[in-house]
CSV table of C-alpha atoms and ligand atoms in Angstrom, one decimal:
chain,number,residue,atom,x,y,z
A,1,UNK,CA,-11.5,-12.2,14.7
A,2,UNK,CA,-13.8,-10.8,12.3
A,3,UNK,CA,-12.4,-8.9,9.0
A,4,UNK,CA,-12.9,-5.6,10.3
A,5,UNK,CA,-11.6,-6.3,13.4
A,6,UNK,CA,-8.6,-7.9,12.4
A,7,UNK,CA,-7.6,-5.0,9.3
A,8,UNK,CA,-7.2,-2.9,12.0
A,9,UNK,CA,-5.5,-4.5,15.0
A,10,UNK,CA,-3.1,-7.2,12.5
A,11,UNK,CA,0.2,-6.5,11.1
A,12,UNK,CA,1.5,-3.2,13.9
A,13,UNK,CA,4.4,-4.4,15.6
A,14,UNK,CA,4.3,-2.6,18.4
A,15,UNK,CA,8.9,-2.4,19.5
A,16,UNK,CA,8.9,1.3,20.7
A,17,UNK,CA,9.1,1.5,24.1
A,18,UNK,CA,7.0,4.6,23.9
A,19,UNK,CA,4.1,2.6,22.6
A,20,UNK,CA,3.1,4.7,19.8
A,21,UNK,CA,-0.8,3.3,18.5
A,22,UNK,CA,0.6,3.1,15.1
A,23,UNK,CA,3.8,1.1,13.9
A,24,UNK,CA,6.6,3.7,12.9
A,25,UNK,CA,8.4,4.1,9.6
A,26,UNK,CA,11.8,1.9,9.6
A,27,UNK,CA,13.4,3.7,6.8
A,28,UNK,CA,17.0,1.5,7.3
A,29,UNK,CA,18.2,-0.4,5.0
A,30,UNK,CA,20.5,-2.8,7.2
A,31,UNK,CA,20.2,-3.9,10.9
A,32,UNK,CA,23.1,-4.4,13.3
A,33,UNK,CA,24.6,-8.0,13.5
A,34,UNK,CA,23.4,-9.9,16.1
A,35,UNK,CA,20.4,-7.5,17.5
A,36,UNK,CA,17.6,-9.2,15.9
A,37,UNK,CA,16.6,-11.9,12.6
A,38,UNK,CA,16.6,-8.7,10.4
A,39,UNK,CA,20.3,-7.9,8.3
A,40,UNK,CA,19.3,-6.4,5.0
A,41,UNK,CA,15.5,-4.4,3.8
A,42,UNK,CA,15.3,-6.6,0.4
A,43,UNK,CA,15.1,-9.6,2.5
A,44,UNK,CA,13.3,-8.0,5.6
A,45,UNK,CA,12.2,-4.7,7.2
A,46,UNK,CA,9.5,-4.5,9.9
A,47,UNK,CA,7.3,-2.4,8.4
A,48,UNK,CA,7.0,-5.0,5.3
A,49,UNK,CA,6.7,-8.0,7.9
A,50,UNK,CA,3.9,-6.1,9.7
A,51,UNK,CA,2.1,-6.1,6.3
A,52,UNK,CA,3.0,-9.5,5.2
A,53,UNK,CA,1.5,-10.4,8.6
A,54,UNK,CA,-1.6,-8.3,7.8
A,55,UNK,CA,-2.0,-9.7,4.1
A,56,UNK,CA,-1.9,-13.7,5.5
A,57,UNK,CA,-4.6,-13.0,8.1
A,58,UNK,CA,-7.1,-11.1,5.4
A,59,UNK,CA,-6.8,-14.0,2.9
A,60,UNK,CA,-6.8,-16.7,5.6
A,61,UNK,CA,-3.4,-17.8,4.4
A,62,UNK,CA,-0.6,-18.7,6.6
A,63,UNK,CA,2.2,-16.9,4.7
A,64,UNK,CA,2.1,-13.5,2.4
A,65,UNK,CA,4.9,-11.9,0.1
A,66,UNK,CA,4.6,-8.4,-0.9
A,67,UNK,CA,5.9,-7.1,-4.1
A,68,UNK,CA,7.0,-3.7,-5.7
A,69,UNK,CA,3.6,-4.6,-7.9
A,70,UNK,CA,1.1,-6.7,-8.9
A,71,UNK,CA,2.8,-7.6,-11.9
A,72,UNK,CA,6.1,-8.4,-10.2
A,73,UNK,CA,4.1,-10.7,-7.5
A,74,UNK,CA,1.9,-12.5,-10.8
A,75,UNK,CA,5.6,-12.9,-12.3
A,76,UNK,CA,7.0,-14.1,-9.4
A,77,UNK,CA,4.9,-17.2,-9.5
A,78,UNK,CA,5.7,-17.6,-12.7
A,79,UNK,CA,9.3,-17.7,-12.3
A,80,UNK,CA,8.6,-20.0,-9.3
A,81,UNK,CA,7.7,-22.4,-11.8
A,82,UNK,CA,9.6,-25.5,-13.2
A,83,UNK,CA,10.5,-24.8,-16.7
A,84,UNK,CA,9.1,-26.8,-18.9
A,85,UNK,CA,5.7,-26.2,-17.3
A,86,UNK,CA,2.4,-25.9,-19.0
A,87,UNK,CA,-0.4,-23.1,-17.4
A,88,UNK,CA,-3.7,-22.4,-18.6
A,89,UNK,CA,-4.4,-19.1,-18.4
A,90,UNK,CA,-7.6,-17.0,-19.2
A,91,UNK,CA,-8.1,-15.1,-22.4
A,92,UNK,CA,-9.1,-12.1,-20.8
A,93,UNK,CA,-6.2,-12.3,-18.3
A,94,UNK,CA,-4.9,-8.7,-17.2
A,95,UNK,CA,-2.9,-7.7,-19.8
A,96,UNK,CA,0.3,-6.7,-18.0
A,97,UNK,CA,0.4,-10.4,-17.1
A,98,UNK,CA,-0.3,-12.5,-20.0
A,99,UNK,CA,2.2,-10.0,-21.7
A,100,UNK,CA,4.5,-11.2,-18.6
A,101,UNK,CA,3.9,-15.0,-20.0
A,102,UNK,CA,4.4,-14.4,-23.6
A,103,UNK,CA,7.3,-12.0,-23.6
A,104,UNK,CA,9.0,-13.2,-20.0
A,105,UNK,CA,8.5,-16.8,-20.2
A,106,UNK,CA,8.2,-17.5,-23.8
A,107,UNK,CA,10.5,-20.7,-24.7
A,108,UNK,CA,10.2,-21.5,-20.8
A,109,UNK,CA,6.5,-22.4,-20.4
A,110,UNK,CA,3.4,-22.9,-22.4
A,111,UNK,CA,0.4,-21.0,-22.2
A,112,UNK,CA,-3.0,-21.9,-23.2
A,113,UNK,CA,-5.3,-19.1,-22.9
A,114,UNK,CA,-9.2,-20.2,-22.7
A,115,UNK,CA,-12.5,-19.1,-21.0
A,116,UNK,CA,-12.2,-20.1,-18.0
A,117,UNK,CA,-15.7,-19.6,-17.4
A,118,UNK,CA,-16.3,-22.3,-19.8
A,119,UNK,CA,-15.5,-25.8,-17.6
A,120,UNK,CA,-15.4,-27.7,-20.8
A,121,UNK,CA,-12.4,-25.2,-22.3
A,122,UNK,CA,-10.7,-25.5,-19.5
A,123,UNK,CA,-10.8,-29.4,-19.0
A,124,UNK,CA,-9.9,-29.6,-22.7
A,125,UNK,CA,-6.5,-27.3,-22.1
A,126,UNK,CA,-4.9,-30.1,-19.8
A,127,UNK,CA,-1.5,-31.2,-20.9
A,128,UNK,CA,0.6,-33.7,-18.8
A,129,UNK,CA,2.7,-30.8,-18.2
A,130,UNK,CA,0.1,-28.8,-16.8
A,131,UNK,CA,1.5,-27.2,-13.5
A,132,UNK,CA,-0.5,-24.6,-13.2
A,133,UNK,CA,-4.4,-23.0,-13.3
A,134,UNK,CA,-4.5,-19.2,-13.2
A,135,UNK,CA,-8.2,-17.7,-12.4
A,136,UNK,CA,-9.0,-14.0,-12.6
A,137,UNK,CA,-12.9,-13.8,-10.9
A,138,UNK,CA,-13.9,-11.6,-12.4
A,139,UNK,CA,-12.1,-10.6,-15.1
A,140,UNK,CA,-11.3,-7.9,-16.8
A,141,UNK,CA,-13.4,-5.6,-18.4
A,142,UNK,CA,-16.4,-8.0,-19.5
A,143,UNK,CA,-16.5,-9.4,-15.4
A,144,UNK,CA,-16.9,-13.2,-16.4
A,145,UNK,CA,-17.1,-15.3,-13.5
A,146,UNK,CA,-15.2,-18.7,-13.0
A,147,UNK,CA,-16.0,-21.4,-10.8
A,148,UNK,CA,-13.0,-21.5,-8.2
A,149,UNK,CA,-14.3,-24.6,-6.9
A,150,UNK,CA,-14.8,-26.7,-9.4
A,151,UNK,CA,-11.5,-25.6,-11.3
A,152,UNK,CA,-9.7,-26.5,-8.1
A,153,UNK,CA,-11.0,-29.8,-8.4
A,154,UNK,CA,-9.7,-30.2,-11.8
A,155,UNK,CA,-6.4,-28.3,-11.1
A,156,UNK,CA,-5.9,-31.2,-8.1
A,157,UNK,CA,-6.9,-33.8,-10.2
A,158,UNK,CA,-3.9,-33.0,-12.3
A,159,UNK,CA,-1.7,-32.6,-8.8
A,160,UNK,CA,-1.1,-28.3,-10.0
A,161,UNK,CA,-1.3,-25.5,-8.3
A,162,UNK,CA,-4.1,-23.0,-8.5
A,163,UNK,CA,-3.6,-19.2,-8.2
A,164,UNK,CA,-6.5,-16.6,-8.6
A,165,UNK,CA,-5.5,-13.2,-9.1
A,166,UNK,CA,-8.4,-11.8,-6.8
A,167,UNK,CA,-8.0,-8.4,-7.3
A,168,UNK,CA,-11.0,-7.4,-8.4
A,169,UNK,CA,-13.1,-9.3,-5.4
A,170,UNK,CA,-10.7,-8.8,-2.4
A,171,UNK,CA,-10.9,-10.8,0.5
A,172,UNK,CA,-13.9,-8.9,1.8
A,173,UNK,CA,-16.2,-10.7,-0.8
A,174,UNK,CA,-14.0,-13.4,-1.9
A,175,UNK,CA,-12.2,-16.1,-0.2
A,176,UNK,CA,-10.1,-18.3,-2.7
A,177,UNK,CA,-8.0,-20.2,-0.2
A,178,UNK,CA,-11.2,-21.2,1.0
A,179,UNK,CA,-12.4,-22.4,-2.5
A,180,UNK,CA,-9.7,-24.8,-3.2
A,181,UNK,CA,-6.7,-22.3,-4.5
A,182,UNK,CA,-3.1,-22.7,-3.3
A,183,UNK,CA,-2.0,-19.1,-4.1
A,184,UNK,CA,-3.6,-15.8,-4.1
A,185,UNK,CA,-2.7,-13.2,-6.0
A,186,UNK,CA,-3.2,-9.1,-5.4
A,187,UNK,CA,-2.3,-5.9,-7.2
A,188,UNK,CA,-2.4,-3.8,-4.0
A,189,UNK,CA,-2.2,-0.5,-6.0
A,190,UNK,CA,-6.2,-1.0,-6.4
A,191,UNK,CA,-8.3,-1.4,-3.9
A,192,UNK,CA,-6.0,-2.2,-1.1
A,193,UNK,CA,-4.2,1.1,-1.3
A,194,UNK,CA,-7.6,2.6,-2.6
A,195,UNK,CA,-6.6,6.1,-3.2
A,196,UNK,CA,-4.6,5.6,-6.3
A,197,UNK,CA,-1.4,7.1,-4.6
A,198,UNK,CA,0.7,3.2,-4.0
A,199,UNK,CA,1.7,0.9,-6.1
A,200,UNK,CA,2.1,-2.4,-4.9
A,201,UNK,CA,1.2,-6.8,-5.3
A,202,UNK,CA,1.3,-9.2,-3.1
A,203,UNK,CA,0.6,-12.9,-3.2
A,204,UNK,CA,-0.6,-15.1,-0.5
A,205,UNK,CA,-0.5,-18.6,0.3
A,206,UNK,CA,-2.3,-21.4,1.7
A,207,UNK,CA,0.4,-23.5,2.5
A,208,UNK,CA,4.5,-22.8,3.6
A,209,UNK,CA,4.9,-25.7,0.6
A,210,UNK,CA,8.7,-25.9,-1.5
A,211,UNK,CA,6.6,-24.1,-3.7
A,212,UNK,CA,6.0,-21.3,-1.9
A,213,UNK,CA,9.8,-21.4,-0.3
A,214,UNK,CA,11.0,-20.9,-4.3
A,215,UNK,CA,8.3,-17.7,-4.5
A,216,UNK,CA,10.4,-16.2,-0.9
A,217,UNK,CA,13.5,-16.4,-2.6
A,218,UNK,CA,12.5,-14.9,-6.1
A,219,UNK,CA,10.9,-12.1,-3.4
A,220,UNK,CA,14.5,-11.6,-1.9
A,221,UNK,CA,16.8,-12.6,-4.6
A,222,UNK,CA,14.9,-10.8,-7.2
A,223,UNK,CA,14.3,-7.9,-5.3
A,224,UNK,CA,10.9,-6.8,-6.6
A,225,UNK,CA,9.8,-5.4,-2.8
A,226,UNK,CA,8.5,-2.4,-2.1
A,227,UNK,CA,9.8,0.5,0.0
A,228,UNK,CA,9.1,0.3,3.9
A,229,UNK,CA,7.0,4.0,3.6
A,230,UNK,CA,5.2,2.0,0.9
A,231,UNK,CA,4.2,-1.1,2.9
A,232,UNK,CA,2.8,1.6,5.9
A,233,UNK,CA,0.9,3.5,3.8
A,234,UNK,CA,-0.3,0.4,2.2
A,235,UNK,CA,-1.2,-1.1,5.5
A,236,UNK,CA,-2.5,2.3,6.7
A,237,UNK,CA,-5.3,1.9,3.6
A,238,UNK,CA,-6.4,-1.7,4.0
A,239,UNK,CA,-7.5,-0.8,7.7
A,240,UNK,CA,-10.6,0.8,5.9
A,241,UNK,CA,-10.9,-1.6,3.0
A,242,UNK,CA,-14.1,-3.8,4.3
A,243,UNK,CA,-16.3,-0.3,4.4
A,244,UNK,CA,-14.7,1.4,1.5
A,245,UNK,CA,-15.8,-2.1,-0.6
A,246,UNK,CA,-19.0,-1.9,0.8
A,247,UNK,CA,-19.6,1.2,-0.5
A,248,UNK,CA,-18.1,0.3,-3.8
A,249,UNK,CA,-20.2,-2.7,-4.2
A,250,UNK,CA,-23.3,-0.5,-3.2
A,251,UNK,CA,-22.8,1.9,-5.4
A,252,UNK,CA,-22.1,-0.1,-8.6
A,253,UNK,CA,-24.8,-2.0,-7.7
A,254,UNK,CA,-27.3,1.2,-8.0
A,255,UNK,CA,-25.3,2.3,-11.0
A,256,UNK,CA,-25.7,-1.1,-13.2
A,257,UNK,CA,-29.8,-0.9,-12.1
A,258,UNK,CA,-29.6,2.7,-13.8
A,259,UNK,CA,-27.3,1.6,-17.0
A,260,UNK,CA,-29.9,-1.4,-17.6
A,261,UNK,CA,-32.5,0.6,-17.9
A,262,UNK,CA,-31.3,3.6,-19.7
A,263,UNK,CA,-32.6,3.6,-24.1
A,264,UNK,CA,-28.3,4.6,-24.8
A,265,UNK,CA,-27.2,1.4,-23.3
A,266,UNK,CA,-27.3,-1.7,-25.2
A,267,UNK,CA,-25.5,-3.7,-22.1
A,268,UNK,CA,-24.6,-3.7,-18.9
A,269,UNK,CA,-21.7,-6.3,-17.2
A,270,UNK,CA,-22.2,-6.6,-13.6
A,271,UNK,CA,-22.2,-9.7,-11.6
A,272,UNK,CA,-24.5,-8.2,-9.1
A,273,UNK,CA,-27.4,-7.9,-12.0
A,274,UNK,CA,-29.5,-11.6,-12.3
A,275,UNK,CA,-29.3,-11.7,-15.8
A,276,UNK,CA,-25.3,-11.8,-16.2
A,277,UNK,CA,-24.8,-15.1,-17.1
A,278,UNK,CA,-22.1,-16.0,-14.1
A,279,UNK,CA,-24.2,-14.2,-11.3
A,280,UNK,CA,-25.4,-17.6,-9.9
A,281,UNK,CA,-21.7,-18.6,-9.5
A,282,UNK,CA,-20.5,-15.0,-8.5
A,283,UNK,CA,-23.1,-15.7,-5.6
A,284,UNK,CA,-22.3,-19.4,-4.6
A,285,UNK,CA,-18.5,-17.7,-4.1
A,286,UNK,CA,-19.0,-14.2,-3.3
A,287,UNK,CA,-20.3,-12.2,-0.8
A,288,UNK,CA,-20.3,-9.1,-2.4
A,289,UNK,CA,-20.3,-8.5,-6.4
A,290,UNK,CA,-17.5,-5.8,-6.2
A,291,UNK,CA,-17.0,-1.7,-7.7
A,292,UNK,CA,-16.3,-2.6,-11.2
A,293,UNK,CA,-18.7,-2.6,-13.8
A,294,UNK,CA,-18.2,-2.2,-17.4
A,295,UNK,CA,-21.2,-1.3,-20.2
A,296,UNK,CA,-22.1,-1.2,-23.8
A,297,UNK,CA,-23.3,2.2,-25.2
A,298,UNK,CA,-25.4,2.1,-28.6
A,299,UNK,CA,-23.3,3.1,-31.2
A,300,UNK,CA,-19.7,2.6,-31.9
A,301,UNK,CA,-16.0,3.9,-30.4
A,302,UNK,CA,-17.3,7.6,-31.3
A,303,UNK,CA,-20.6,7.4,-29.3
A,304,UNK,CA,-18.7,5.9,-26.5
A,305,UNK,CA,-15.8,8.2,-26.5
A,306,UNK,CA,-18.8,11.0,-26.6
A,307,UNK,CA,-20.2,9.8,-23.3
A,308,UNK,CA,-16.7,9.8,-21.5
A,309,UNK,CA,-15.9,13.3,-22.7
A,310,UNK,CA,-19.2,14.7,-21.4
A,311,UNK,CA,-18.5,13.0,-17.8
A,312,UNK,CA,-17.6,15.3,-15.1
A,313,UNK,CA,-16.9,13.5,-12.2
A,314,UNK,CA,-15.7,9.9,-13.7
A,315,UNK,CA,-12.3,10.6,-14.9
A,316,UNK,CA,-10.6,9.3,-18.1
A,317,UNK,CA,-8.0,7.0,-16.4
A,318,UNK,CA,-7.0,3.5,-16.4
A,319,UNK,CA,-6.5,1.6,-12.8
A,320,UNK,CA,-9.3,1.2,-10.7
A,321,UNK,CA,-10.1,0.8,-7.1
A,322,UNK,CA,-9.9,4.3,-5.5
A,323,UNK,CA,-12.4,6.8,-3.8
A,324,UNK,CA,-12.6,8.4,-6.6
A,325,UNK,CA,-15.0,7.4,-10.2
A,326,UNK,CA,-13.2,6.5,-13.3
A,327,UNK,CA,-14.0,5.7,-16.9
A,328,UNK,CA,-12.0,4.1,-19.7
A,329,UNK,CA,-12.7,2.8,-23.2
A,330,UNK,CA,-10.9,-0.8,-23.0
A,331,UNK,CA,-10.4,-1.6,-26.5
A,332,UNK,CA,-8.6,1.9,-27.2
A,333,UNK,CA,-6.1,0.6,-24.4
A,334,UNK,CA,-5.5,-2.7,-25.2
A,335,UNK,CA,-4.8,-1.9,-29.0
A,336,UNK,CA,-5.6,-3.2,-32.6
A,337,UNK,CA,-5.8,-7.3,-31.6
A,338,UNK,CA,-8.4,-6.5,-28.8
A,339,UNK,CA,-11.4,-8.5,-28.8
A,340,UNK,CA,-13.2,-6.4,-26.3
A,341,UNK,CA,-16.2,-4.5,-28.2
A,342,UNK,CA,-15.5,-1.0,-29.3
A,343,UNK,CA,-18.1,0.8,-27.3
A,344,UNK,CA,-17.3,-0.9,-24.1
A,345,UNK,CA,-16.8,2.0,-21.5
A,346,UNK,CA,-15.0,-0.4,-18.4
A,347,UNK,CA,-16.0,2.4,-15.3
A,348,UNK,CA,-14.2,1.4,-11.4
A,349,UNK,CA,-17.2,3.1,-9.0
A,350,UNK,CA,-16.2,5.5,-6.5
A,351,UNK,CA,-17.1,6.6,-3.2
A,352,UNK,CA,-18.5,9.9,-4.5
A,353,UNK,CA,-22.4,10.1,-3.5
A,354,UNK,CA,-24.9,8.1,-6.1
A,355,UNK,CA,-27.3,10.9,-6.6
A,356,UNK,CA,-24.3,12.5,-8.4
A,357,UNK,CA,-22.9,10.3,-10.1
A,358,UNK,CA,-26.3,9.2,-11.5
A,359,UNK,CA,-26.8,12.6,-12.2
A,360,UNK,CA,-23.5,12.5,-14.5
A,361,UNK,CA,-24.2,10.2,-16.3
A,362,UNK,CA,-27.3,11.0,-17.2
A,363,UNK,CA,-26.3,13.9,-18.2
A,364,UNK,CA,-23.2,12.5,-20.2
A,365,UNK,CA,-25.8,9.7,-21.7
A,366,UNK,CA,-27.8,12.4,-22.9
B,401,PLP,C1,-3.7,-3.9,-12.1
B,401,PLP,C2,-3.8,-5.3,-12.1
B,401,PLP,C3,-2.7,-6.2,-12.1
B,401,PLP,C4,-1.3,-5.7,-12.2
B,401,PLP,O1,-1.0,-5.0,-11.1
B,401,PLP,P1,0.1,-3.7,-11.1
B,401,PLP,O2,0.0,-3.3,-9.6
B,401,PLP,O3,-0.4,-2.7,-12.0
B,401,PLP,O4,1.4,-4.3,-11.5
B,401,PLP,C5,-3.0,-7.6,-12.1
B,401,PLP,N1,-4.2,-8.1,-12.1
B,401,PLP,C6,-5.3,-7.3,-12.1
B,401,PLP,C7,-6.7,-7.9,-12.1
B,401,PLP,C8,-5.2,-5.9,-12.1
B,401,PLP,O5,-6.2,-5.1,-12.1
């Protein structure tokens, strides 16, 4: 089955006897002895199976795990994790989760944080200990590239696991299960839910491995699942994901041709554009380059915070990944130790038409 096809007929379970097109809401919490495998919601509940099923087949996994977030479902692999164990880790990993490593799991695993778009850096990171390679392609706001492949050959060199937070891609223009990863990681509240109304991670594996048997039981011990009216709507969103990322990736792709040539703009960071420096790998392992851009106006934090205050349709918000345009100044986020330049405006492309949002910023350029 095809993506498209499969987004929309995967994951209903279909128990009513009245047949209804779309799998109801089980709101209950516990199931009656005996009836069926299910006994308590943290462990199991159909509507979460339905989109574990749903999550497997769109990565090309054969087992999924939803969590409460995607920080909770990043952590959880973490936790899965011998202690003692060594990861390396990108520099510009999302926040949330390289704070998850160094408050968390601090005096239980090393990190070392490198470019992983640099081969070399990452090569020179291998401990003995090393258990595990994290990838995030691409990252987070400067969209570096990494080569899946060839860090998957490294990472099984060393006999660890490789996880790649592919949040950004999603599985319509990014496969890593089938570039060599073990484990794939998503914060659902982006573009899988897509209307910036769920929150929600899930992780996805390649393999039912002991591994992935310690991940289950920190899903159902620990308890970081989400609700079952969470997990429909969640399902509900990803059964238009493959056209709402084409539009995404279309539209970010006219927007980045308009913010490289406009005299206010010193740079533009788009995988889609031949002259970013990781576009020949983005295209060897993606089929699409993605919504998310992020771009350099000329000038300091002032004449970027300028821009975003004159911008009508791209609202000031963090997140990304829904219908609608939004526009943040990264280093004013990520506080005083950021390395990420001070007139970086990070902007997740919406669905909205181009002509208008061209039209904005032009505008809001000046
Ligand atoms: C948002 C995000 C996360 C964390 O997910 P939450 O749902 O906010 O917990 C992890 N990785 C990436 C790339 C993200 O954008």
């Amino acid at each position: 089955m095809k993506f498209e096809t499969l987004t929309i007929h995967k994951g209903i379970h279909r128990t009513d006897s009245n047949r209804p097109i779309v799998q109801p809401i089980t709101l209950s919490t516990n199931f009656e002895h005996g009836s069926g495998p299910m006994i308590y919601t943290r462990a199991e509940n159909p509507n979460r199976s339905a989109l574990e099923e749903l999550l497997a087949a769109m990565e090309k996994g054969t087992d999924a795990a939803a969590f409460s977030s995607g920080n909770a479902a990043g952590t959880a692999v973490f936790q899965a994790l011998e202690p003692g164990s060594h990861i390396i880790a990108p520099d510009d990993m999302y926040h949330g989760l390289a704070q998850s490593m160094k408050t968390l799991f601090a005096g239980i695993h090393e990190v070392s944080f490198v470019d992983m778009s640099d081969l070399q850096q990452v090569k020179n990171a291998i401990r003995p200990t090393t258990r595990l390679f994290w990838v995030e392609t691409p990252s987070n706001p400067l969209l570096k590239i990494s080569d899946v492949r060839a860090i998957s050959a490294l990472a099984k060199e060393q006999g660890a696991l490789l996880a790649c937070d592919n949040t950004f891609a999603t599985p319509v223009f990014q496969n890593p299960l089938d570039l060599g990863a073990d484990i794939v990681m998503h914060s659902s509240t982006k573009y899988f839910g897509g209307h910036s109304d769920i929150l929600g991670g899930a992780l996805i594996a390649k393999e039912k491995s002991d591994f992935w048997k310690k991940i289950r039981a920190v899903q159902h011990i620990g308890g970081a699942v989400p609700s079952p009216t969470d997990c429909y709507y969640l399902a509900r969103s990803i059964r238009t994901l493959a056209y709402r990322m084409r539009g995404h990736a279309q539209h970010a792709m006219i927007l980045a041709d308009f913010l490289s040539q406009h005299p206010k703009v010193e740079k533009v960071f788009y995988p889609g554009l031949k002259k970013h420096p990781g576009h020949e790998i983005a295209a060897a392992q993606m089929s699409g380059f993605g919504g998310m851009l992020s771009f350099t106006v000329i000038g300091g934090a002032g004449e970027a915070d300028a821009v975003v205050s004159k911008l009508q349709l791209f609202a000031n918000a963090t997140s990304l990944g829904g219908v609608e345009s939004l526009v943040e100044r990264r280093a004013a986020v990520e506080g005083p130790n950021t390395k990420t330049p001070q007139n970086l405006l990070r902007v997740s492309v919406g669905l909205e038409h181009t002509d208008d949002l061209l039209e904005d910023l032009a505008q809001a350029l000046g």
